[in-house]
Amino acid sequence: FALLFGELSGAARFLCWGSCAGVGMRWLDTAVLRRLRLLRAVSLTSWRRTSSSPSERALQYKVGENIHGFSVEQVTAVPELFLTAVKLNHDNTGAKYLHLAREDSDNFFSVQFRTAPVDSTGVAHILEHTVLTGSEKYPCRDPFFKMRNRSLATFMNAFTAADYTFYPFSTQNAKDFQNLLSVYLDSVFFPFLRELDFWQEGWRLEHENPTDVHSPLVFKGIVFNEMKGAFTSSERIFMQNLQNKLFPDNTYSVVSGGDPKNITDLTWEQLKQFHATHYHPSNARFTTYGNFPLELHLKAIHENVLNRFQKIDPHTMVPPQKHWSEPREYHITCGFNSLAADPANQTTVGVGFLLADITDISEAFTLSFLSSLLTSGPNSPFYKALIEANIGTGFSPSTGYNDYTRDAYFSVGLQGIDRKDIETVKELIMKTIDEVIEKGFEEERIEALLHRIEINLKSQSTGFGLSLVSFIASSWNHDGDPVDLLKIGDQITQFRQRLKDNSKFLQDKVKQYFKDNPHRLTLIMSPDENYYEKEAQDEEAKLRQKVNALSEEEKKEIYENDLELISLQNKPPDASCLPSLKVSDIEPKIPYTELEIGTAVGDVPVQYCAQPTNGIIYFRALSSLNTLPEELKPYVPLFCSVITKMGSGIYDYKKLAQQIELTTGGMLSSPLISPDDSNLDVYEQGVLFTSFCLEKNLPDMMHLWSEIFNEPHFDDEDRLGVLVRMRAQELSNGVSDSGHLYASVRASRTLTACGDVQEVFSGMDQVKLMQRIAEASDITITLRKLSRIKKHVLNADNMRCAVNAGPQQISGASKEVEQFLKRIHRSKKERKAVRPLVIEKSLPLGRETGHSNITRKLITDPTFKPCQMKTHFSLPFTVNYVAQCIRTAPYISPDYASLRILAQLMTDKFLLREIREKAAAYGGGANLNSRGVFGFYSYRDPNSLATLSSFEQAIEWAKSGKFIQEDIDEAKLAVFSNVDAPVAPSDKGMTHFLYGISDEMKQRQREQLFEVNHKNLTDMASKYLACGQSTRGITILGPENASITKDPTWITR
């Protein structure tokens, strides 16, 4: 229900294991003509295509109708989601199928299997990786990764959840859809599951120096290192243990992703057996979404897969958890967080309650709604009781409603507390439950949450197919009705009726599931200063046990097998068996977005973009930071984090939060560093304010912005203290999951003029600053700094605005923006920029309209000189995050296009092989950011300095030109899948508004990307990447490193 309530539970975020780091969403434009050709090719009755939309056409299917071996079971309109759901069942195998017909060109497919492991060897997770490494029809190595470069997929990945494995992709290209469908189907149903691939993806014993039989044996494996990295995070440790201990009697008592202590017990035979028993059509659920014809999908799936199987009973049902007769309590340990604000306060306490079966959709909706009422925002009972008690740094991990297990559960608690406050937290939780049962909830809070559901349903987002299918996956996995789950309007109607029939409906639920529920788990986690040392000792003991049990013949076999694996990894790949799009399939031109530029209150530029926003108005304002004194800049991210949470004008912070929920979809602010398109050392700096609302609420939303701009409350020390501690905790917790990003920001710090500001705003410096602020005994100093910042930011002096709305809403929105700008402050005299050199640059609108009257005030520092720096952050991690960044070329340079292709080429043809396959890091690659910085990175990497050597080898490989035209074409396909990302109506025109990049500039770079050739790429490698050619920076986040400590060229933090 995160889709409805605008939340992402910690459990859903953390306890799902993906197939590869760095394989993110890749987007493309619509291939209309190719899709029409495909539609004409469908040799089925044409009447289904005479209706005006895919949703209407789907309504014409008849229950009982047979289509390519599938029988239609149900056809249901879901008007609130603008789709028609068609449920089918495959006659011979019993495979379940759901088609969601909707007018969306981003078509989606997934197949999921119920996978219920009985141990923590990670068999389901390792199988998810291994099935993607070669199959009957596609016998090449790693077809999954290779298809990324032969496709214009908008999304490709695979995930292992607690009890199912999920293989999704999406694309807007009809030919591409069929190509990907063929590869995915063959991979999951007919994989090779070679032993060598199991060793690569799962785990293996390998000599430290694979070519030296006398070097010591070590554990290697991609999933092995992925999970070592995952459990570096104390949040993950807590959440995993909470689930395991709350469900001791079924599959949720084990780690589906694999515990590193147990992964090395998994055998190849066990992996193959798990596939044989779980990856059968009788245990499969297929989903398609979008505007492509259902018949074509069914035909491909039946003919290529299902006609080779007969129905079986897979015996994969997960039994419900037996309910306890009395509560239980457990204590666990974790490592110390060296980035936490207070080393003494690192204990976490959480209380979990077993709830109802997630297939009871009405009860699930009620409990999810109730969870949000209990924990969401400063008006919620648990926020008031726990957060405002000032004894912790934030809610415990996994707080809220968790529905990714057969029986849902609710959890709440505090992290960052002193051990002496454990009992206090437990008492506060139970006391709050009693108070809620007695007092209930304010009607306004209920309405605010229902408003949030309404606006989230109306919001037009990209990747909607993936969101919908992820939403239904857990319930459908246990035979819940996915269509009933999507009928959110019915659920809201039923919920309102229950509230009307019983004024204490929600209080009764709290009593039933929390007060009178003996299946209650209290989990306490405290740090152990020897935790990481014990973990290392346990791994070493396990390794010794494995090695000592080997005969000399087995040791020789391991050595030979490892050499065979390396030989296979080094062998030039032959992907000729795989289907592929061609560069000629890419649209040569982009569609232009119409923008209108006006002014308000005389001189404030406003960009208007008319879009089909479904009744929602999106507002943005960018306020310059040019006049802000340098000593205040580090505090800008904190200012942005708290400005809408402190209260303003007539509203204290609780009333402001309530008004924001009642009338908007959210009000946020964030720091923005926007590089110039032609000069690496020129940039714009500002604060971006963002909000959206239903048309009827626009006056209320703009009134709230006026209150925030004119009278923010920077006088509440207690409130700021709460927000500071929460932000500091969130940042410190996030480093282990985003270490590659922090390493990259740091490595690029000294390469461009805005690099230092980027580090101050979003790098390790910001993490450390928040740690110091949270530790400070006196918060008034910080309050005074925030009050000084508001004088420079919360005014209309150096501001520009943007509105995205429906064509009929633009006029009304314009008037409201005008009124907002009239109400907020203007300085009586012009403030001078802190940096003396300001460059004024008009935003280009394109070839037809020339330049707009929006002027960006860019700054530069003539004294800036790029310099090289190597930094090592010594952290209590078991893996490394390595980054090397190189200063290259700005956006409009022809070199930028070549460097972009080169980064993709180096990732796919060299770095993935060396860093992921051979060295067993979870992820790695190269990229080029908008600031003209070329970066190498690795993620959850067992190596550090060796990875830097791989980066240098990649450069030498690129300089030598050891790649062919087919490789270049594949890199272009991968780059264009990112370049042509579908853009939501809310975000149209934003690259122009924020970064000064017009559609004409995008088209020019598009043409440059098409023109990139072999010589361009080798020239770029020599011109920019070769040693001594460009300034570079290096950063490693990871465990202590003796070699680095001894090297005086490194700075250790």
Short mmCIF file of C-alpha atoms in Angstrom, two decimals, residues 521-769:
data_model
loop_
_atom_site.label_atom_id
_atom_site.label_comp_id
_atom_site.label_asym_id
_atom_site.label_seq_id
_atom_site.Cartn_x
_atom_site.Cartn_y
_atom_site.Cartn_z
CA LEU A 521 7.94 -9.32 19.57
CA THR A 522 10.26 -6.87 21.29
CA LEU A 523 13.64 -6.69 19.58
CA ILE A 524 16.59 -4.89 21.17
CA MET A 525 19.77 -4.27 19.21
CA SER A 526 22.91 -2.88 20.83
CA PRO A 527 26.37 -2.30 19.36
CA ASP A 528 29.29 -4.54 20.22
CA GLU A 529 32.73 -2.98 19.82
CA ASN A 530 34.08 -6.38 18.73
CA TYR A 531 31.23 -7.14 16.30
CA TYR A 532 33.13 -6.73 13.04
CA GLU A 533 36.16 -8.53 14.46
CA LYS A 534 33.94 -11.47 15.44
CA GLU A 535 32.33 -11.49 11.99
CA ALA A 536 35.78 -11.63 10.38
CA GLN A 537 36.88 -14.39 12.75
CA ASP A 538 33.75 -16.40 11.97
CA GLU A 539 34.39 -16.09 8.25
CA GLU A 540 38.01 -17.08 8.71
CA ALA A 541 37.00 -20.10 10.81
CA LYS A 542 34.48 -21.16 8.15
CA LEU A 543 37.15 -20.78 5.49
CA ARG A 544 39.64 -22.89 7.47
CA GLN A 545 36.98 -25.55 7.98
CA LYS A 546 36.29 -25.69 4.25
CA VAL A 547 39.96 -25.74 3.27
CA ASN A 548 40.98 -28.30 5.90
CA ALA A 549 38.28 -30.68 4.67
CA LEU A 550 39.75 -30.66 1.15
CA SER A 551 41.92 -33.47 -0.14
CA GLU A 552 44.94 -32.65 -2.27
CA GLU A 553 43.02 -33.81 -5.32
CA GLU A 554 40.12 -31.47 -4.46
CA LYS A 555 42.52 -28.54 -3.99
CA LYS A 556 44.02 -29.24 -7.39
CA GLU A 557 40.51 -29.42 -8.86
CA ILE A 558 39.61 -26.02 -7.33
CA TYR A 559 42.75 -24.47 -8.82
CA GLU A 560 41.99 -25.89 -12.26
CA ASN A 561 38.31 -24.92 -12.06
CA ASP A 562 39.22 -21.35 -11.13
CA LEU A 563 41.57 -21.13 -14.08
CA GLU A 564 38.79 -22.47 -16.29
CA LEU A 565 36.40 -19.81 -14.97
CA ILE A 566 38.93 -17.06 -15.60
CA SER A 567 39.56 -18.39 -19.09
CA LEU A 568 35.82 -18.36 -19.73
CA GLN A 569 35.53 -14.80 -18.38
CA ASN A 570 38.41 -13.66 -20.60
CA LYS A 571 37.01 -15.32 -23.69
CA PRO A 572 35.59 -12.79 -26.18
CA PRO A 573 31.81 -13.08 -25.82
CA ASP A 574 29.74 -14.27 -28.74
CA ALA A 575 26.28 -12.73 -28.43
CA SER A 576 25.24 -13.41 -32.02
CA CYS A 577 22.47 -15.72 -30.82
CA LEU A 578 20.71 -12.86 -29.03
CA PRO A 579 18.07 -10.71 -30.70
CA SER A 580 18.90 -7.03 -31.03
CA LEU A 581 17.57 -3.70 -32.10
CA LYS A 582 19.69 -1.57 -34.39
CA VAL A 583 20.80 2.01 -34.12
CA SER A 584 18.50 2.70 -37.06
CA ASP A 585 15.56 1.72 -34.80
CA ILE A 586 16.24 4.78 -32.64
CA GLU A 587 14.09 7.80 -33.42
CA PRO A 588 16.32 10.41 -35.11
CA LYS A 589 14.52 13.40 -33.61
CA ILE A 590 13.02 14.24 -30.24
CA PRO A 591 9.55 15.72 -29.78
CA TYR A 592 9.73 19.38 -28.78
CA THR A 593 7.95 20.57 -25.64
CA GLU A 594 6.05 23.83 -25.93
CA LEU A 595 6.90 26.36 -23.24
CA GLU A 596 5.51 29.78 -22.53
CA ILE A 597 7.53 32.36 -20.62
CA GLY A 598 5.85 35.19 -18.76
CA THR A 599 6.64 37.52 -15.89
CA ALA A 600 4.92 38.15 -12.58
CA VAL A 601 5.05 41.23 -10.37
CA GLY A 602 7.03 42.95 -13.08
CA ASP A 603 10.31 41.05 -13.18
CA VAL A 604 9.98 37.50 -11.85
CA PRO A 605 10.12 35.05 -14.81
CA VAL A 606 7.57 32.24 -14.85
CA GLN A 607 7.74 29.25 -17.19
CA TYR A 608 4.39 27.64 -18.11
CA CYS A 609 4.14 24.16 -19.59
CA ALA A 610 0.66 22.92 -20.55
CA GLN A 611 0.47 19.14 -20.04
CA PRO A 612 -2.17 16.43 -19.37
CA THR A 613 -1.64 16.47 -15.61
CA ASN A 614 -5.00 14.88 -14.70
CA GLY A 615 -6.22 17.84 -12.66
CA ILE A 616 -2.97 18.36 -10.72
CA ILE A 617 -0.95 21.59 -10.73
CA TYR A 618 2.82 21.38 -10.19
CA PHE A 619 4.64 24.45 -8.89
CA ARG A 620 8.36 25.12 -8.59
CA ALA A 621 10.39 28.14 -7.54
CA LEU A 622 14.18 28.50 -7.70
CA SER A 623 15.79 31.06 -5.40
CA SER A 624 19.44 32.04 -5.89
CA LEU A 625 22.14 31.51 -3.27
CA ASN A 626 24.53 34.05 -4.80
CA THR A 627 24.26 36.53 -1.92
CA LEU A 628 24.63 33.89 0.80
CA PRO A 629 27.85 34.20 2.87
CA GLU A 630 30.21 31.26 2.41
CA GLU A 631 30.16 30.26 6.08
CA LEU A 632 26.41 29.58 5.85
CA LYS A 633 26.53 27.31 2.78
CA PRO A 634 27.11 24.04 4.70
CA TYR A 635 23.83 24.65 6.52
CA VAL A 636 21.72 25.02 3.36
CA PRO A 637 20.78 21.28 3.16
CA LEU A 638 19.58 21.39 6.77
CA PHE A 639 17.66 24.59 6.03
CA CYS A 640 15.96 22.85 3.09
CA SER A 641 15.19 19.79 5.20
CA VAL A 642 13.43 21.74 7.98
CA ILE A 643 11.89 24.80 6.34
CA THR A 644 8.48 23.14 5.75
CA LYS A 645 8.57 21.29 9.09
CA MET A 646 9.15 24.07 11.67
CA GLY A 647 5.82 25.84 11.40
CA SER A 648 5.14 29.26 9.90
CA GLY A 649 2.87 32.25 10.31
CA ILE A 650 -0.31 31.29 12.12
CA TYR A 651 0.59 27.58 12.07
CA ASP A 652 2.76 25.72 14.54
CA TYR A 653 4.62 22.77 13.01
CA LYS A 654 1.81 20.30 13.72
CA LYS A 655 -0.88 22.46 12.18
CA LEU A 656 1.34 23.22 9.20
CA ALA A 657 1.92 19.50 8.64
CA GLN A 658 -1.83 18.92 8.81
CA GLN A 659 -2.55 21.68 6.27
CA ILE A 660 0.11 20.36 3.90
CA GLU A 661 -1.47 16.89 4.02
CA LEU A 662 -5.02 18.23 3.62
CA THR A 663 -4.35 20.48 0.63
CA THR A 664 -1.19 19.34 -1.19
CA GLY A 665 0.71 16.28 -2.36
CA GLY A 666 3.75 17.53 -0.46
CA MET A 667 5.89 20.66 -0.09
CA LEU A 668 9.64 20.22 -0.34
CA SER A 669 12.81 22.17 -0.82
CA SER A 670 16.29 21.07 -1.83
CA PRO A 671 19.66 22.64 -2.70
CA LEU A 672 20.46 22.75 -6.41
CA ILE A 673 23.82 23.00 -8.15
CA SER A 674 23.26 23.51 -11.87
CA PRO A 675 26.36 23.43 -14.11
CA ASP A 676 26.82 25.67 -17.12
CA ASP A 677 26.53 23.91 -20.46
CA SER A 678 29.72 25.41 -21.92
CA ASN A 679 32.19 25.98 -19.05
CA LEU A 680 33.11 23.42 -16.38
CA ASP A 681 33.93 26.12 -13.85
CA VAL A 682 30.72 28.13 -14.12
CA TYR A 683 27.57 27.11 -12.28
CA GLU A 684 24.29 28.25 -10.75
CA GLN A 685 23.47 27.67 -7.09
CA GLY A 686 20.06 27.90 -5.51
CA VAL A 687 17.27 26.39 -3.45
CA LEU A 688 14.45 24.65 -5.32
CA PHE A 689 10.95 24.72 -3.80
CA THR A 690 8.54 22.07 -5.12
CA SER A 691 4.88 21.24 -4.48
CA PHE A 692 1.76 19.97 -6.20
CA CYS A 693 -1.96 19.93 -5.51
CA LEU A 694 -5.41 19.39 -6.95
CA GLU A 695 -6.70 22.40 -8.88
CA LYS A 696 -9.29 23.22 -6.20
CA ASN A 697 -6.55 23.50 -3.57
CA LEU A 698 -4.17 25.80 -5.47
CA PRO A 699 -5.06 28.95 -3.47
CA ASP A 700 -4.49 27.04 -0.22
CA MET A 701 -1.13 25.68 -1.40
CA MET A 702 0.15 29.09 -2.48
CA HIS A 703 -1.08 30.57 0.82
CA LEU A 704 1.02 27.99 2.68
CA TRP A 705 4.08 28.95 0.62
CA SER A 706 3.44 32.60 1.50
CA GLU A 707 3.35 31.75 5.19
CA ILE A 708 6.56 29.72 4.94
CA PHE A 709 8.40 32.45 3.03
CA ASN A 710 7.22 35.33 5.21
CA GLU A 711 7.17 33.91 8.74
CA PRO A 712 9.07 30.67 9.18
CA HIS A 713 9.40 29.65 12.81
CA PHE A 714 13.09 29.50 13.63
CA ASP A 715 12.61 29.88 17.38
CA ASP A 716 11.71 26.37 18.50
CA GLU A 717 14.88 24.74 19.81
CA ASP A 718 13.21 21.47 20.75
CA ARG A 719 11.65 21.03 17.32
CA LEU A 720 14.90 21.76 15.50
CA GLY A 721 16.73 19.36 17.81
CA VAL A 722 14.33 16.55 16.85
CA LEU A 723 14.74 17.25 13.12
CA VAL A 724 18.53 17.51 13.38
CA ARG A 725 18.84 14.16 15.14
CA MET A 726 16.56 12.47 12.62
CA ARG A 727 18.46 13.91 9.65
CA ALA A 728 21.84 12.99 11.12
CA GLN A 729 20.66 9.41 11.70
CA GLU A 730 19.24 9.09 8.17
CA LEU A 731 22.47 10.33 6.60
CA SER A 732 24.71 8.06 8.65
CA ASN A 733 22.48 5.04 7.96
CA GLY A 734 22.54 5.75 4.22
CA VAL A 735 26.30 5.68 3.70
CA SER A 736 26.57 1.88 3.52
CA ASP A 737 23.85 1.68 0.86
CA SER A 738 25.12 4.62 -1.22
CA GLY A 739 28.84 4.43 -0.62
CA HIS A 740 29.67 4.58 -4.34
CA LEU A 741 27.78 7.89 -4.64
CA TYR A 742 29.56 9.43 -1.65
CA ALA A 743 32.90 8.22 -3.01
CA SER A 744 32.17 9.76 -6.43
CA VAL A 745 31.11 13.12 -5.01
CA ARG A 746 34.30 13.27 -2.91
CA ALA A 747 36.55 12.17 -5.76
CA SER A 748 35.22 14.99 -7.97
CA ARG A 749 35.49 17.64 -5.25
CA THR A 750 38.64 19.34 -6.53
CA LEU A 751 38.01 18.87 -10.26
CA THR A 752 35.52 21.67 -11.01
CA ALA A 753 34.57 24.94 -9.37
CA CYS A 754 31.24 23.55 -8.13
CA GLY A 755 32.75 20.29 -6.88
CA ASP A 756 33.43 21.68 -3.42
CA VAL A 757 29.86 22.97 -3.09
CA GLN A 758 28.55 19.57 -4.18
CA GLU A 759 30.64 17.88 -1.47
CA VAL A 760 29.46 20.37 1.14
CA PHE A 761 25.82 19.86 0.15
CA SER A 762 25.65 16.10 -0.47
CA GLY A 763 28.95 14.44 0.36
CA MET A 764 30.69 13.00 3.41
CA ASP A 765 31.30 16.56 4.63
CA GLN A 766 27.53 16.98 5.02
CA VAL A 767 27.28 13.66 6.91
CA LYS A 768 30.05 14.77 9.29
CA LEU A 769 28.55 18.25 9.75
#
